[in-house]
């Protein structure tokens, strides 16, 4: 809390004299703040609540944009605008096989760190998320047909990207025959 016009203090007034002033609330951090204004020995409690600016909306970007089965894909989380404050979020990978009863494909994962959940951070002023110092994380699509869903959570925002992995015919890459008695 401070006087808005920067009036010098203390000020003295003659009897019956008036003065208007404005108190500015300019917090340095979010949360409840209190202050005190003292006039002629009388104390006035000042209170205010500072809210953190909202985090920007994330967008999931895949490279290549339309990958298929058995591929490695670079995933980035871009922000709609530069972040005004630092924040942390998560990117989650989910898989639904094309047919009921098919097993999950353990090859569908992020590579480093391995797993289906990756945490990211965003520095104030940044427009792209950082995965442990890298602006992207590599995802492996596996070889089972189905639907991959990436979900980015950042602040109050939840964004998703869905990728369909089509059924592919079985291919024989090489054949080797051995004759025996």
PDB file of C-alpha atoms in Angstrom:
ATOM      1  CA  UNK A   1       0.000   0.000   0.000  1.00  0.00           C
ATOM      2  CA  UNK A   2       1.287   3.487  -0.777  1.00  0.00           C
ATOM      3  CA  UNK A   3      -0.033   6.963  -1.443  1.00  0.00           C
ATOM      4  CA  UNK A   4      -0.815   7.156  -5.148  1.00  0.00           C
ATOM      5  CA  UNK A   5       0.362  10.711  -5.758  1.00  0.00           C
ATOM      6  CA  UNK A   6       3.579  10.322  -3.768  1.00  0.00           C
ATOM      7  CA  UNK A   7       2.691  13.133  -1.345  1.00  0.00           C
ATOM      8  CA  UNK A   8       5.485  13.873   1.140  1.00  0.00           C
ATOM      9  CA  UNK A   9       4.869  12.700   4.681  1.00  0.00           C
ATOM     10  CA  UNK A  10       4.169  13.819   7.298  1.00  0.00           C
ATOM     11  CA  UNK A  11       1.758  16.605   6.269  1.00  0.00           C
ATOM     12  CA  UNK A  12       0.325  19.200   8.640  1.00  0.00           C
ATOM     13  CA  UNK A  13      -3.089  20.856   8.206  1.00  0.00           C
ATOM     14  CA  UNK A  14      -4.679  23.896   9.802  1.00  0.00           C
ATOM     15  CA  UNK A  15      -7.975  23.485  11.602  1.00  0.00           C
ATOM     16  CA  UNK A  16     -10.827  22.895   9.101  1.00  0.00           C
ATOM     17  CA  UNK A  17      -8.439  22.252   6.217  1.00  0.00           C
ATOM     18  CA  UNK A  18      -9.142  19.170   4.044  1.00  0.00           C
ATOM     19  CA  UNK A  19      -7.090  17.036   1.716  1.00  0.00           C
ATOM     20  CA  UNK A  20      -7.979  14.092  -0.483  1.00  0.00           C
ATOM     21  CA  UNK A  21      -5.554  11.295  -1.141  1.00  0.00           C
ATOM     22  CA  UNK A  22      -5.570   7.944  -2.867  1.00  0.00           C
ATOM     23  CA  UNK A  23      -3.972   4.755  -1.598  1.00  0.00           C
ATOM     24  CA  UNK A  24      -2.649   2.367  -4.257  1.00  0.00           C
ATOM     25  CA  UNK A  25      -2.578  -1.383  -3.705  1.00  0.00           C
ATOM     26  CA  UNK A  26       0.388  -2.822  -5.661  1.00  0.00           C
ATOM     27  CA  UNK A  27       1.238  -6.261  -4.237  1.00  0.00           C
ATOM     28  CA  UNK A  28       4.469  -8.046  -5.107  1.00  0.00           C
ATOM     29  CA  UNK A  29       3.035 -11.543  -4.683  1.00  0.00           C
ATOM     30  CA  UNK A  30      -0.381 -13.253  -4.716  1.00  0.00           C
ATOM     31  CA  UNK A  31      -2.385 -13.706  -1.516  1.00  0.00           C
ATOM     32  CA  UNK A  32      -3.969 -11.650   1.239  1.00  0.00           C
ATOM     33  CA  UNK A  33      -2.104  -8.450   2.128  1.00  0.00           C
ATOM     34  CA  UNK A  34      -2.621  -6.036   5.022  1.00  0.00           C
ATOM     35  CA  UNK A  35      -1.362  -2.565   5.796  1.00  0.00           C
ATOM     36  CA  UNK A  36      -2.037   0.309   8.156  1.00  0.00           C
ATOM     37  CA  UNK A  37      -2.784   3.985   7.583  1.00  0.00           C
ATOM     38  CA  UNK A  38      -2.250   6.269  10.564  1.00  0.00           C
ATOM     39  CA  UNK A  39      -3.923   9.727  10.663  1.00  0.00           C
ATOM     40  CA  UNK A  40      -3.637  11.849  13.844  1.00  0.00           C
ATOM     41  CA  UNK A  41      -2.840   8.759  15.871  1.00  0.00           C
ATOM     42  CA  UNK A  42      -5.906   6.927  14.534  1.00  0.00           C
ATOM     43  CA  UNK A  43      -5.097   3.645  12.801  1.00  0.00           C
ATOM     44  CA  UNK A  44      -6.999   2.335   9.776  1.00  0.00           C
ATOM     45  CA  UNK A  45      -6.472  -1.252   8.654  1.00  0.00           C
ATOM     46  CA  UNK A  46      -6.018  -1.700   4.901  1.00  0.00           C
ATOM     47  CA  UNK A  47      -6.645  -5.108   3.332  1.00  0.00           C
ATOM     48  CA  UNK A  48      -6.419  -6.431  -0.174  1.00  0.00           C
ATOM     49  CA  UNK A  49      -6.197  -9.744  -2.008  1.00  0.00           C
ATOM     50  CA  UNK A  50      -3.764 -10.132  -4.895  1.00  0.00           C
ATOM     51  CA  UNK A  51      -4.545 -12.704  -7.562  1.00  0.00           C
ATOM     52  CA  UNK A  52      -1.882 -14.248  -9.760  1.00  0.00           C
ATOM     53  CA  UNK A  53      -2.401 -13.543 -13.457  1.00  0.00           C
ATOM     54  CA  UNK A  54      -3.872 -16.532 -15.301  1.00  0.00           C
ATOM     55  CA  UNK A  55      -1.587 -18.935 -17.090  1.00  0.00           C
ATOM     56  CA  UNK A  56      -1.938 -19.002 -20.894  1.00  0.00           C
ATOM     57  CA  UNK A  57      -3.709 -21.784 -22.789  1.00  0.00           C
ATOM     58  CA  UNK A  58      -1.399 -24.616 -23.937  1.00  0.00           C
ATOM     59  CA  UNK A  59      -1.449 -26.234 -27.376  1.00  0.00           C
ATOM     60  CA  UNK A  60       0.003 -29.670 -28.157  1.00  0.00           C
ATOM     61  CA  UNK A  61       2.122 -29.770 -31.317  1.00  0.00           C
ATOM     62  CA  UNK A  62       3.262 -33.073 -32.877  1.00  0.00           C
ATOM     63  CA  UNK A  63       6.179 -33.494 -35.287  1.00  0.00           C
ATOM     64  CA  UNK A  64       5.421 -35.140 -37.626  1.00  0.00           C
ATOM     65  CA  UNK A  65       1.894 -33.756 -37.473  1.00  0.00           C
ATOM     66  CA  UNK A  66       0.199 -37.026 -38.517  1.00  0.00           C
ATOM     67  CA  UNK A  67       2.465 -39.863 -37.355  1.00  0.00           C
ATOM     68  CA  UNK A  68       1.532 -43.500 -37.724  1.00  0.00           C
ATOM     69  CA  UNK A  69       2.144 -46.709 -35.875  1.00  0.00           C
ATOM     70  CA  UNK A  70       5.682 -47.680 -34.884  1.00  0.00           C
ATOM     71  CA  UNK A  71       7.044 -44.116 -34.956  1.00  0.00           C
ATOM     72  CA  UNK A  72       8.791 -41.715 -32.653  1.00  0.00           C
ATOM     73  CA  UNK A  73       7.125 -38.324 -32.430  1.00  0.00           C
ATOM     74  CA  UNK A  74       8.468 -35.069 -31.019  1.00  0.00           C
ATOM     75  CA  UNK A  75       5.867 -33.383 -28.811  1.00  0.00           C
ATOM     76  CA  UNK A  76       5.951 -29.700 -27.828  1.00  0.00           C
ATOM     77  CA  UNK A  77       3.598 -27.669 -25.662  1.00  0.00           C
ATOM     78  CA  UNK A  78       3.263 -24.132 -27.027  1.00  0.00           C
ATOM     79  CA  UNK A  79       1.460 -21.327 -25.201  1.00  0.00           C
ATOM     80  CA  UNK A  80      -1.147 -19.005 -26.708  1.00  0.00           C
ATOM     81  CA  UNK A  81       0.861 -16.026 -25.373  1.00  0.00           C
ATOM     82  CA  UNK A  82       4.023 -15.542 -23.297  1.00  0.00           C
ATOM     83  CA  UNK A  83       3.450 -16.522 -19.668  1.00  0.00           C
ATOM     84  CA  UNK A  84       3.260 -13.555 -17.282  1.00  0.00           C
ATOM     85  CA  UNK A  85       4.273 -15.791 -14.370  1.00  0.00           C
ATOM     86  CA  UNK A  86       6.131 -19.081 -14.057  1.00  0.00           C
ATOM     87  CA  UNK A  87       4.078 -22.252 -13.774  1.00  0.00           C
ATOM     88  CA  UNK A  88       4.141 -26.033 -13.927  1.00  0.00           C
ATOM     89  CA  UNK A  89       1.967 -28.480 -15.800  1.00  0.00           C
ATOM     90  CA  UNK A  90       1.739 -32.047 -16.994  1.00  0.00           C
ATOM     91  CA  UNK A  91       1.395 -33.915 -20.265  1.00  0.00           C
ATOM     92  CA  UNK A  92      -0.391 -37.259 -20.001  1.00  0.00           C
ATOM     93  CA  UNK A  93      -0.495 -40.011 -22.622  1.00  0.00           C
ATOM     94  CA  UNK A  94      -3.455 -42.424 -22.779  1.00  0.00           C
ATOM     95  CA  UNK A  95      -4.146 -45.298 -25.188  1.00  0.00           C
ATOM     96  CA  UNK A  96      -7.378 -47.042 -26.137  1.00  0.00           C
ATOM     97  CA  UNK A  97      -6.977 -50.177 -28.321  1.00  0.00           C
ATOM     98  CA  UNK A  98      -9.067 -50.317 -31.518  1.00  0.00           C
ATOM     99  CA  UNK A  99     -10.931 -53.456 -30.421  1.00  0.00           C
ATOM    100  CA  UNK A 100     -12.268 -54.315 -26.999  1.00  0.00           C
ATOM    101  CA  UNK A 101     -10.318 -57.073 -25.340  1.00  0.00           C
ATOM    102  CA  UNK A 102      -7.039 -56.117 -26.998  1.00  0.00           C
ATOM    103  CA  UNK A 103      -4.255 -55.588 -24.503  1.00  0.00           C
ATOM    104  CA  UNK A 104      -2.567 -52.269 -23.797  1.00  0.00           C
ATOM    105  CA  UNK A 105       0.621 -51.610 -25.769  1.00  0.00           C
ATOM    106  CA  UNK A 106       3.512 -50.988 -23.318  1.00  0.00           C
ATOM    107  CA  UNK A 107       5.604 -49.570 -26.187  1.00  0.00           C
ATOM    108  CA  UNK A 108       3.355 -46.481 -26.205  1.00  0.00           C
ATOM    109  CA  UNK A 109       5.299 -44.179 -23.920  1.00  0.00           C
ATOM    110  CA  UNK A 110       7.372 -41.067 -23.518  1.00  0.00           C
ATOM    111  CA  UNK A 111      11.045 -41.948 -23.839  1.00  0.00           C
ATOM    112  CA  UNK A 112      12.796 -39.659 -21.363  1.00  0.00           C
ATOM    113  CA  UNK A 113      11.584 -39.743 -18.723  1.00  0.00           C
ATOM    114  CA  UNK A 114       9.979 -43.085 -19.547  1.00  0.00           C
ATOM    115  CA  UNK A 115       6.293 -43.436 -18.809  1.00  0.00           C
ATOM    116  CA  UNK A 116       2.969 -41.941 -19.764  1.00  0.00           C
ATOM    117  CA  UNK A 117       3.187 -38.822 -17.615  1.00  0.00           C
ATOM    118  CA  UNK A 118       5.650 -35.994 -18.239  1.00  0.00           C
ATOM    119  CA  UNK A 119       5.852 -32.866 -16.132  1.00  0.00           C
ATOM    120  CA  UNK A 120       6.825 -29.544 -17.669  1.00  0.00           C
ATOM    121  CA  UNK A 121       7.617 -26.049 -16.482  1.00  0.00           C
ATOM    122  CA  UNK A 122       7.205 -22.604 -17.992  1.00  0.00           C
ATOM    123  CA  UNK A 123       9.298 -19.597 -17.056  1.00  0.00           C
ATOM    124  CA  UNK A 124       7.804 -16.092 -16.930  1.00  0.00           C
ATOM    125  CA  UNK A 125       7.999 -14.616 -20.433  1.00  0.00           C
ATOM    126  CA  UNK A 126       8.292 -18.025 -22.160  1.00  0.00           C
ATOM    127  CA  UNK A 127       5.939 -19.226 -24.915  1.00  0.00           C
ATOM    128  CA  UNK A 128       6.963 -22.874 -24.886  1.00  0.00           C
ATOM    129  CA  UNK A 129       7.035 -25.465 -22.095  1.00  0.00           C
ATOM    130  CA  UNK A 130      10.276 -27.030 -20.904  1.00  0.00           C
ATOM    131  CA  UNK A 131      10.625 -30.753 -20.192  1.00  0.00           C
ATOM    132  CA  UNK A 132      13.682 -30.856 -17.941  1.00  0.00           C
ATOM    133  CA  UNK A 133      15.420 -28.130 -19.931  1.00  0.00           C
ATOM    134  CA  UNK A 134      14.275 -29.380 -23.357  1.00  0.00           C
ATOM    135  CA  UNK A 135      11.519 -27.757 -25.419  1.00  0.00           C
ATOM    136  CA  UNK A 136      10.201 -31.119 -26.595  1.00  0.00           C
ATOM    137  CA  UNK A 137       9.705 -34.665 -25.399  1.00  0.00           C
ATOM    138  CA  UNK A 138       9.803 -37.776 -27.585  1.00  0.00           C
ATOM    139  CA  UNK A 139       6.825 -40.128 -27.661  1.00  0.00           C
ATOM    140  CA  UNK A 140       6.798 -43.642 -29.109  1.00  0.00           C
ATOM    141  CA  UNK A 141       3.521 -44.668 -30.815  1.00  0.00           C
ATOM    142  CA  UNK A 142       3.829 -48.444 -30.397  1.00  0.00           C
ATOM    143  CA  UNK A 143       2.433 -50.981 -32.875  1.00  0.00           C
ATOM    144  CA  UNK A 144      -1.137 -51.597 -31.703  1.00  0.00           C
ATOM    145  CA  UNK A 145      -4.047 -50.003 -33.570  1.00  0.00           C
ATOM    146  CA  UNK A 146      -6.140 -47.641 -31.505  1.00  0.00           C
ATOM    147  CA  UNK A 147      -6.399 -44.072 -30.310  1.00  0.00           C
ATOM    148  CA  UNK A 148      -3.674 -42.103 -28.518  1.00  0.00           C
ATOM    149  CA  UNK A 149      -4.780 -39.115 -26.485  1.00  0.00           C
ATOM    150  CA  UNK A 150      -2.345 -36.496 -25.194  1.00  0.00           C
ATOM    151  CA  UNK A 151      -3.707 -34.259 -22.435  1.00  0.00           C
ATOM    152  CA  UNK A 152      -1.888 -31.088 -21.349  1.00  0.00           C
ATOM    153  CA  UNK A 153      -2.877 -29.524 -18.008  1.00  0.00           C
ATOM    154  CA  UNK A 154      -1.562 -26.045 -17.290  1.00  0.00           C
ATOM    155  CA  UNK A 155      -3.219 -23.873 -14.674  1.00  0.00           C
ATOM    156  CA  UNK A 156      -6.973 -23.983 -15.237  1.00  0.00           C
ATOM    157  CA  UNK A 157      -6.551 -25.134 -18.855  1.00  0.00           C
ATOM    158  CA  UNK A 158      -6.880 -28.685 -20.139  1.00  0.00           C
ATOM    159  CA  UNK A 159      -6.124 -29.285 -23.827  1.00  0.00           C
ATOM    160  CA  UNK A 160      -6.114 -32.557 -25.762  1.00  0.00           C
ATOM    161  CA  UNK A 161      -4.726 -33.903 -29.017  1.00  0.00           C
ATOM    162  CA  UNK A 162      -5.933 -37.233 -30.382  1.00  0.00           C
ATOM    163  CA  UNK A 163      -4.072 -39.454 -32.807  1.00  0.00           C
ATOM    164  CA  UNK A 164      -5.635 -42.476 -34.532  1.00  0.00           C
ATOM    165  CA  UNK A 165      -3.350 -45.427 -35.179  1.00  0.00           C
ATOM    166  CA  UNK A 166      -4.859 -47.417 -38.053  1.00  0.00           C
ATOM    167  CA  UNK A 167      -4.810 -51.175 -38.492  1.00  0.00           C
ATOM    168  CA  UNK A 168      -1.889 -52.110 -40.714  1.00  0.00           C
ATOM    169  CA  UNK A 169      -1.400 -55.350 -42.640  1.00  0.00           C
ATOM    170  CA  UNK A 170       1.292 -57.677 -41.377  1.00  0.00           C
ATOM    171  CA  UNK A 171       4.413 -57.296 -43.496  1.00  0.00           C
ATOM    172  CA  UNK A 172       7.226 -59.765 -43.960  1.00  0.00           C
ATOM    173  CA  UNK A 173      10.546 -57.924 -44.103  1.00  0.00           C
ATOM    174  CA  UNK A 174      12.767 -60.895 -44.901  1.00  0.00           C
ATOM    175  CA  UNK A 175      12.576 -64.637 -45.341  1.00  0.00           C
ATOM    176  CA  UNK A 176      15.271 -67.177 -44.646  1.00  0.00           C
ATOM    177  CA  UNK A 177      15.012 -70.857 -45.328  1.00  0.00           C
ATOM    178  CA  UNK A 178      17.210 -73.604 -43.951  1.00  0.00           C
ATOM    179  CA  UNK A 179      17.267 -77.091 -45.364  1.00  0.00           C
ATOM    180  CA  UNK A 180      17.928 -79.960 -43.064  1.00  0.00           C
ATOM    181  CA  UNK A 181      17.812 -83.739 -43.096  1.00  0.00           C
TER     182      UNK A 181
END
